[in-house]
XYZ file of C-alpha atoms in Angstrom:
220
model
C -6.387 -7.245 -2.567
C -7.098 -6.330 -6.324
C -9.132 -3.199 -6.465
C -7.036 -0.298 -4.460
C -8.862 2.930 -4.526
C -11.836 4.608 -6.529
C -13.239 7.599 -7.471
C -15.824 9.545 -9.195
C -14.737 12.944 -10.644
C -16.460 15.845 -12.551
C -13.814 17.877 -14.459
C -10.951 17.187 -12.158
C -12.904 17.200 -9.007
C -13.269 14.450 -6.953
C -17.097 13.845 -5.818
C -16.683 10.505 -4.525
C -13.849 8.668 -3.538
C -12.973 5.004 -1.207
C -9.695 3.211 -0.548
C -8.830 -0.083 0.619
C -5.150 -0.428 3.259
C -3.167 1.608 4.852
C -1.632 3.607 1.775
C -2.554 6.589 0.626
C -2.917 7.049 -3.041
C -4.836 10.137 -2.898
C -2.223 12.195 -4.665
C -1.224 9.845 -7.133
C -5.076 9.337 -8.224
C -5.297 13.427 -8.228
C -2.423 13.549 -10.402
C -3.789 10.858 -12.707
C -7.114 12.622 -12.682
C -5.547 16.121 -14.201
C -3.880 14.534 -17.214
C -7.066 12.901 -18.455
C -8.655 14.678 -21.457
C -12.053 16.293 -21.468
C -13.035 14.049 -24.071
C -14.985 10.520 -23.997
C -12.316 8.048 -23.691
C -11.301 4.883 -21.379
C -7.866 3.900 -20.691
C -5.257 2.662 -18.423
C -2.272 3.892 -16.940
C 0.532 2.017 -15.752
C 2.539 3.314 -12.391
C 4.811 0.787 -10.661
C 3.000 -2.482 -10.237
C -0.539 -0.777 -10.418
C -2.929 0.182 -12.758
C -5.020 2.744 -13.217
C -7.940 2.592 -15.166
C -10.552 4.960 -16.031
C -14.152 5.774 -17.945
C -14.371 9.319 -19.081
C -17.878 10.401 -20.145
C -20.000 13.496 -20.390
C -17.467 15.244 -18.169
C -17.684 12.546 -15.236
C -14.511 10.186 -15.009
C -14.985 6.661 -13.266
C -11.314 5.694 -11.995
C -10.092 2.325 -10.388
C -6.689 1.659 -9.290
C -6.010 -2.305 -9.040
C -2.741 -4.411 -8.904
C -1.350 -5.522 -12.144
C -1.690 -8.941 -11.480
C -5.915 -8.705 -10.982
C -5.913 -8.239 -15.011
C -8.263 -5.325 -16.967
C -11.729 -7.534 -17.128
C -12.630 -6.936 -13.464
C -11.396 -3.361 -13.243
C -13.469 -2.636 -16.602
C -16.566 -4.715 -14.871
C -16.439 -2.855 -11.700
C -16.057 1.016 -13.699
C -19.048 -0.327 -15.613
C -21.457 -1.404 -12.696
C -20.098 2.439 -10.945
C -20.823 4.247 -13.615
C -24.546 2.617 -13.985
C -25.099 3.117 -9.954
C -23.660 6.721 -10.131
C -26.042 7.608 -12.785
C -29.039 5.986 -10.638
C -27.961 8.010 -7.817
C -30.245 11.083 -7.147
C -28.195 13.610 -5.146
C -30.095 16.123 -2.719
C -31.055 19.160 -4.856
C -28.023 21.891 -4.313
C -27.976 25.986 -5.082
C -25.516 25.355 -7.782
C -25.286 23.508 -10.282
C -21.743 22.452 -10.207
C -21.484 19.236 -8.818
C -19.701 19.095 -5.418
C -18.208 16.496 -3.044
C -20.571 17.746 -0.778
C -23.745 17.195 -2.618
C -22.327 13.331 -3.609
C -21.288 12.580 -0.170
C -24.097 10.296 0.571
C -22.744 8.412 -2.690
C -19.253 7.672 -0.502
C -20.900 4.739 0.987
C -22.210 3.007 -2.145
C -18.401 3.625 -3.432
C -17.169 1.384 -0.587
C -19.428 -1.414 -0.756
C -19.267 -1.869 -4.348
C -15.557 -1.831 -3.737
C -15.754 -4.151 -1.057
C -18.017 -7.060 -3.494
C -15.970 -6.710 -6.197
C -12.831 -7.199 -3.655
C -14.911 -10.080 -2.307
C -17.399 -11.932 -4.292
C -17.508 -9.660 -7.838
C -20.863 -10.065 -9.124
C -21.193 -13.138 -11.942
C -23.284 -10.529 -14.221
C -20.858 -8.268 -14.382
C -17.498 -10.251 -15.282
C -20.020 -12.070 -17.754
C -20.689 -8.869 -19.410
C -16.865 -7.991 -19.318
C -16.192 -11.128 -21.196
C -18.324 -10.348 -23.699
C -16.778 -7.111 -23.936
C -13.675 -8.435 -23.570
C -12.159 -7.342 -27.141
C -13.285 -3.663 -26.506
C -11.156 -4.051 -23.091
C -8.426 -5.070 -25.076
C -8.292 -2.186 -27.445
C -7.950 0.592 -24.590
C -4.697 1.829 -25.008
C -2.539 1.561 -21.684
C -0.014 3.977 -21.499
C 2.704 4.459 -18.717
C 2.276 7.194 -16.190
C 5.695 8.712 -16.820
C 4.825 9.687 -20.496
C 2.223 12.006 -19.104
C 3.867 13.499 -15.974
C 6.468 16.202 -14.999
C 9.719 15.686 -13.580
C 8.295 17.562 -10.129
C 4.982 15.146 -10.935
C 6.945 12.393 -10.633
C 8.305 13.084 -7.304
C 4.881 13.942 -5.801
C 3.810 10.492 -6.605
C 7.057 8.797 -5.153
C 6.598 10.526 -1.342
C 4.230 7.828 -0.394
C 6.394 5.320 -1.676
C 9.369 7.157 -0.786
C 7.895 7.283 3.075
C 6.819 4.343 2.947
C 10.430 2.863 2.309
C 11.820 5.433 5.212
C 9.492 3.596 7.577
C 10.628 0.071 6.780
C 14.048 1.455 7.074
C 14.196 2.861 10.360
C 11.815 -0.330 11.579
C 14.719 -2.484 10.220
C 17.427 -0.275 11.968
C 15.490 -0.042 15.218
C 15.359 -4.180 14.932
C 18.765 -4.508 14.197
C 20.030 -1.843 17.394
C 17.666 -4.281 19.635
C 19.357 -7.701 17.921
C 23.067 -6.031 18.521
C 22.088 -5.094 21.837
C 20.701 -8.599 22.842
C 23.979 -10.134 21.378
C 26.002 -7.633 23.303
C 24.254 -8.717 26.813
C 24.385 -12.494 25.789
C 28.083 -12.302 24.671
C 28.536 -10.632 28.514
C 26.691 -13.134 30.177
C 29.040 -15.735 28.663
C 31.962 -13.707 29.454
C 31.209 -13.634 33.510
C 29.626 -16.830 33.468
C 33.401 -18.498 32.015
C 35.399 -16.226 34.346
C 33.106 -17.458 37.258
C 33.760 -21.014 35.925
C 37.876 -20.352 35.731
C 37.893 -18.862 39.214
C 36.438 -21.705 40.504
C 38.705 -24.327 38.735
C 41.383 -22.012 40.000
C 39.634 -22.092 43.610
C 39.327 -25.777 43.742
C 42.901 -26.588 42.647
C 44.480 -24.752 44.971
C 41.524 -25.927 47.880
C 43.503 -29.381 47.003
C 46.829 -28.155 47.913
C 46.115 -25.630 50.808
C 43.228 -26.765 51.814
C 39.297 -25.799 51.392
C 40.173 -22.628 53.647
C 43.278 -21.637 51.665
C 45.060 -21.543 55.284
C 47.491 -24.428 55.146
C 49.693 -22.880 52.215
C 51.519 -20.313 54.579
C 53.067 -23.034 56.921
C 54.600 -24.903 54.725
Protein backbone atom coordinates (compact mmCIF):
# COMPACT_ATOMS: atom_id res chain seq x y z
CA UNK A 1 0.00 0.00 0.00
CA UNK A 2 1.59 3.51 -0.79
CA UNK A 3 -1.11 6.08 -0.93
CA UNK A 4 -3.09 5.97 2.66
CA UNK A 5 -5.80 8.50 2.76
CA UNK A 6 -6.90 11.74 0.76
CA UNK A 7 -8.69 14.66 0.94
CA UNK A 8 -9.94 17.77 -0.55
CA UNK A 9 -10.42 20.75 1.85
CA UNK A 10 -11.68 24.40 1.54
CA UNK A 11 -10.32 26.48 4.47
CA UNK A 12 -10.04 23.68 6.93
CA UNK A 13 -13.07 21.83 5.85
CA UNK A 14 -13.00 18.66 4.49
CA UNK A 15 -15.25 18.33 1.16
CA UNK A 16 -13.97 15.16 0.03
CA UNK A 17 -12.18 12.60 1.66
CA UNK A 18 -11.17 8.35 0.93
CA UNK A 19 -8.97 5.95 2.89
CA UNK A 20 -7.41 2.80 2.15
CA UNK A 21 -7.16 -0.22 5.53
CA UNK A 22 -8.42 -0.56 8.52
CA UNK A 23 -6.81 2.62 10.29
CA UNK A 24 -8.23 5.58 10.84
CA UNK A 25 -6.26 8.65 10.13
CA UNK A 26 -9.07 10.96 10.11
CA UNK A 27 -7.84 12.96 13.05
CA UNK A 28 -4.37 13.04 12.26
CA UNK A 29 -5.24 14.42 8.57
CA UNK A 30 -7.70 17.08 10.47
CA UNK A 31 -4.95 18.08 12.57
CA UNK A 32 -2.55 18.38 9.65
CA UNK A 33 -5.20 20.26 7.75
CA UNK A 34 -5.46 23.24 10.59
CA UNK A 35 -1.76 24.05 10.66
CA UNK A 36 -1.55 24.67 6.92
CA UNK A 37 -1.38 28.37 5.97
CA UNK A 38 -3.95 30.20 3.93
CA UNK A 39 -1.43 30.92 1.50
CA UNK A 40 -0.38 29.07 -1.93
CA UNK A 41 2.14 26.64 -0.89
CA UNK A 42 2.95 22.69 -1.24
CA UNK A 43 4.73 20.76 1.27
CA UNK A 44 5.23 17.69 3.23
CA UNK A 45 4.99 16.69 6.64
CA UNK A 46 6.66 13.97 8.25
CA UNK A 47 4.68 11.86 11.19
CA UNK A 48 6.10 8.45 12.11
CA UNK A 49 6.84 6.48 9.00
CA UNK A 50 4.25 8.52 6.85
CA UNK A 51 4.07 11.41 4.92
CA UNK A 52 1.88 13.87 4.38
CA UNK A 53 1.83 15.88 1.51
CA UNK A 54 -0.24 18.64 0.36
CA UNK A 55 -1.21 21.40 -2.59
CA UNK A 56 -2.62 24.55 -1.16
CA UNK A 57 -4.25 26.84 -3.75
CA UNK A 58 -6.90 29.49 -4.01
CA UNK A 59 -8.14 28.38 -0.59
CA UNK A 60 -8.61 24.56 -1.64
CA UNK A 61 -5.86 22.14 -0.13
CA UNK A 62 -5.19 18.73 -2.02
CA UNK A 63 -3.68 16.32 0.80
CA UNK A 64 -2.20 12.71 0.39
CA UNK A 65 -0.88 10.68 3.11
CA UNK A 66 1.57 7.81 1.71
CA UNK A 67 4.29 5.61 3.41
CA UNK A 68 7.73 6.95 3.45
CA UNK A 69 9.11 4.37 1.54
CA UNK A 70 6.59 5.14 -1.81
CA UNK A 71 8.97 8.39 -2.28
CA UNK A 72 7.43 12.24 -3.11
CA UNK A 73 7.13 11.76 -7.19
CA UNK A 74 3.94 9.66 -7.00
CA UNK A 75 2.33 11.48 -4.10
CA UNK A 76 3.11 14.90 -6.07
CA UNK A 77 1.67 13.02 -9.43
CA UNK A 78 -1.43 11.85 -7.82
CA UNK A 79 -2.17 15.70 -5.88
CA UNK A 80 -1.59 16.95 -9.42
CA UNK A 81 -4.05 14.68 -11.49
CA UNK A 82 -6.76 15.53 -8.08
CA UNK A 83 -6.40 18.81 -8.23
CA UNK A 84 -7.03 18.91 -12.26
CA UNK A 85 -10.23 16.40 -11.77
CA UNK A 86 -11.49 18.49 -8.75
CA UNK A 87 -11.42 21.56 -10.77
CA UNK A 88 -13.35 19.65 -13.75
CA UNK A 89 -15.85 18.62 -11.32
CA UNK A 90 -19.17 20.62 -11.56
CA UNK A 91 -20.95 20.28 -8.19
CA UNK A 92 -24.91 20.54 -8.09
CA UNK A 93 -25.73 24.27 -7.72
CA UNK A 94 -26.20 24.90 -3.68
CA UNK A 95 -28.04 28.07 -1.69
CA UNK A 96 -24.71 29.07 -0.41
CA UNK A 97 -21.89 29.68 -1.59
CA UNK A 98 -19.61 28.12 0.87
CA UNK A 99 -18.53 24.99 -0.31
CA UNK A 100 -19.82 21.99 1.71
CA UNK A 101 -19.15 18.24 2.06
CA UNK A 102 -22.50 17.93 1.10
CA UNK A 103 -22.52 19.67 -2.18
CA UNK A 104 -18.95 17.60 -3.12
CA UNK A 105 -20.26 14.36 -2.03
CA UNK A 106 -20.79 13.01 -5.43
CA UNK A 107 -16.91 13.89 -5.82
CA UNK A 108 -16.22 11.00 -2.88
CA UNK A 109 -16.30 8.42 -5.50
CA UNK A 110 -13.88 9.92 -8.03
CA UNK A 111 -11.55 10.37 -4.73
CA UNK A 112 -11.52 6.56 -4.34
CA UNK A 113 -10.89 5.43 -7.70
CA UNK A 114 -8.19 7.74 -8.42
CA UNK A 115 -6.81 6.45 -5.17
CA UNK A 116 -7.33 3.05 -6.05
CA UNK A 117 -5.14 3.51 -9.87
CA UNK A 118 -2.58 5.24 -8.43
CA UNK A 119 -2.44 2.33 -5.60
CA UNK A 120 -2.67 -0.01 -8.58
CA UNK A 121 -1.51 0.85 -11.97
CA UNK A 122 -0.55 4.93 -11.52
CA UNK A 123 -1.10 6.40 -14.78
CA UNK A 124 2.37 6.59 -17.11
CA UNK A 125 1.34 10.41 -17.94
CA UNK A 126 1.32 11.40 -14.77
CA UNK A 127 4.68 10.02 -13.11
CA UNK A 128 6.13 11.26 -16.60
CA UNK A 129 5.04 14.67 -15.82
CA UNK A 130 6.33 14.27 -12.13
CA UNK A 131 9.70 13.49 -13.49
CA UNK A 132 9.86 16.33 -15.33
CA UNK A 133 8.90 18.20 -12.41
CA UNK A 134 10.93 16.37 -10.41
CA UNK A 135 13.37 19.33 -9.20
CA UNK A 136 10.28 21.47 -8.16
CA UNK A 137 9.30 18.22 -5.97
CA UNK A 138 12.52 18.39 -4.54
CA UNK A 139 12.47 21.94 -3.37
CA UNK A 140 9.16 21.53 -1.16
CA UNK A 141 10.30 21.87 2.13
CA UNK A 142 9.32 18.75 4.39
CA UNK A 143 9.03 19.57 7.79
CA UNK A 144 8.24 17.20 10.81
CA UNK A 145 4.80 17.18 12.28
CA UNK A 146 5.99 17.81 15.83
CA UNK A 147 7.42 21.34 14.95
CA UNK A 148 3.90 22.40 14.18
CA UNK A 149 1.79 20.67 16.87
CA UNK A 150 0.85 21.07 20.61
CA UNK A 151 1.79 18.94 23.34
CA UNK A 152 -2.25 17.94 23.69
CA UNK A 153 -1.93 17.76 19.53
CA UNK A 154 0.42 15.33 19.83
CA UNK A 155 -1.51 13.00 21.91
CA UNK A 156 -4.65 13.25 19.73
CA UNK A 157 -2.65 11.89 16.93
CA UNK A 158 -1.05 8.98 19.05
CA UNK A 159 -4.77 7.39 20.21
CA UNK A 160 -4.98 5.53 17.01
CA UNK A 161 -1.64 4.37 17.33
CA UNK A 162 -1.84 4.19 20.92
CA UNK A 163 -5.16 1.78 20.42
CA UNK A 164 -3.90 0.25 17.99
CA UNK A 165 -0.87 -1.07 20.17
CA UNK A 166 -3.59 -1.88 23.16
CA UNK A 167 -5.21 -4.25 20.67
CA UNK A 168 -2.10 -6.17 19.69
CA UNK A 169 -1.43 -6.31 23.33
CA UNK A 170 -4.33 -7.86 24.75
CA UNK A 171 -4.44 -10.23 21.33
CA UNK A 172 -0.89 -11.28 22.44
CA UNK A 173 -2.00 -11.79 26.15
CA UNK A 174 -5.21 -13.58 25.20
CA UNK A 175 -2.69 -15.97 22.94
CA UNK A 176 -0.37 -16.44 25.51
CA UNK A 177 -3.39 -17.38 28.49
CA UNK A 178 -4.60 -20.03 25.65
CA UNK A 179 -0.68 -21.35 25.03
CA UNK A 180 -0.23 -21.59 29.11
CA UNK A 181 -3.43 -23.20 29.34
CA UNK A 182 -2.73 -25.85 26.56
CA UNK A 183 0.71 -26.52 28.29
CA UNK A 184 -1.02 -26.81 31.60
CA UNK A 185 -3.55 -29.67 30.19
CA UNK A 186 -0.63 -31.35 28.20
CA UNK A 187 1.79 -31.27 31.21
CA UNK A 188 -1.48 -33.14 33.12
CA UNK A 189 -2.02 -35.52 30.58
CA UNK A 190 1.62 -36.62 30.97
CA UNK A 191 1.35 -36.59 34.60
CA UNK A 192 -1.72 -39.34 34.71
CA UNK A 193 -0.61 -40.98 31.74
CA UNK A 194 3.14 -41.86 33.82
CA UNK A 195 1.26 -42.59 37.07
CA UNK A 196 -1.05 -44.98 35.01
CA UNK A 197 2.20 -46.42 33.52
CA UNK A 198 3.94 -46.81 37.29
CA UNK A 199 0.80 -48.43 38.67
CA UNK A 200 0.90 -50.85 36.22
CA UNK A 201 4.67 -51.75 36.49
CA UNK A 202 3.80 -51.83 40.14
CA UNK A 203 0.63 -54.12 39.26
CA UNK A 204 2.53 -56.49 37.15
CA UNK A 205 5.45 -57.04 39.55
CA UNK A 206 3.63 -57.95 42.22
CA UNK A 207 0.97 -60.14 39.64
CA UNK A 208 4.50 -62.16 39.40
CA UNK A 209 4.81 -62.82 42.98
CA UNK A 210 1.10 -63.17 44.17
CA UNK A 211 -0.30 -63.96 41.34
CA UNK A 212 -2.49 -62.12 38.44
CA UNK A 213 -5.38 -61.96 41.19
CA UNK A 214 -3.14 -60.60 43.97
CA UNK A 215 -4.71 -63.61 46.15
CA UNK A 216 -1.77 -65.91 46.70
CA UNK A 217 0.33 -63.29 48.83
CA UNK A 218 -1.82 -63.82 52.09
CA UNK A 219 -1.03 -67.63 52.42
CA UNK A 220 2.23 -67.57 52.37
Amino acid sequence: MSLIHACVAHQGTILSESSVGRRDFSQAVQTILSKIPPNNSKLTYVWEQYLFHYVSEGGYTFLVMADDSVGRRLPFAFLDDLQTRFNAYSPPTSSSSTPSSSSYSGFTPILSELLHTYNTNPPADSLANAQKNLAQVKDIMVHNVEQILSRGERIELLVDKTDTMAGQAWAFRRGARTVRRQQFWRNQKIMILGISVGIFFVYLFLANICGFALNHCGGK
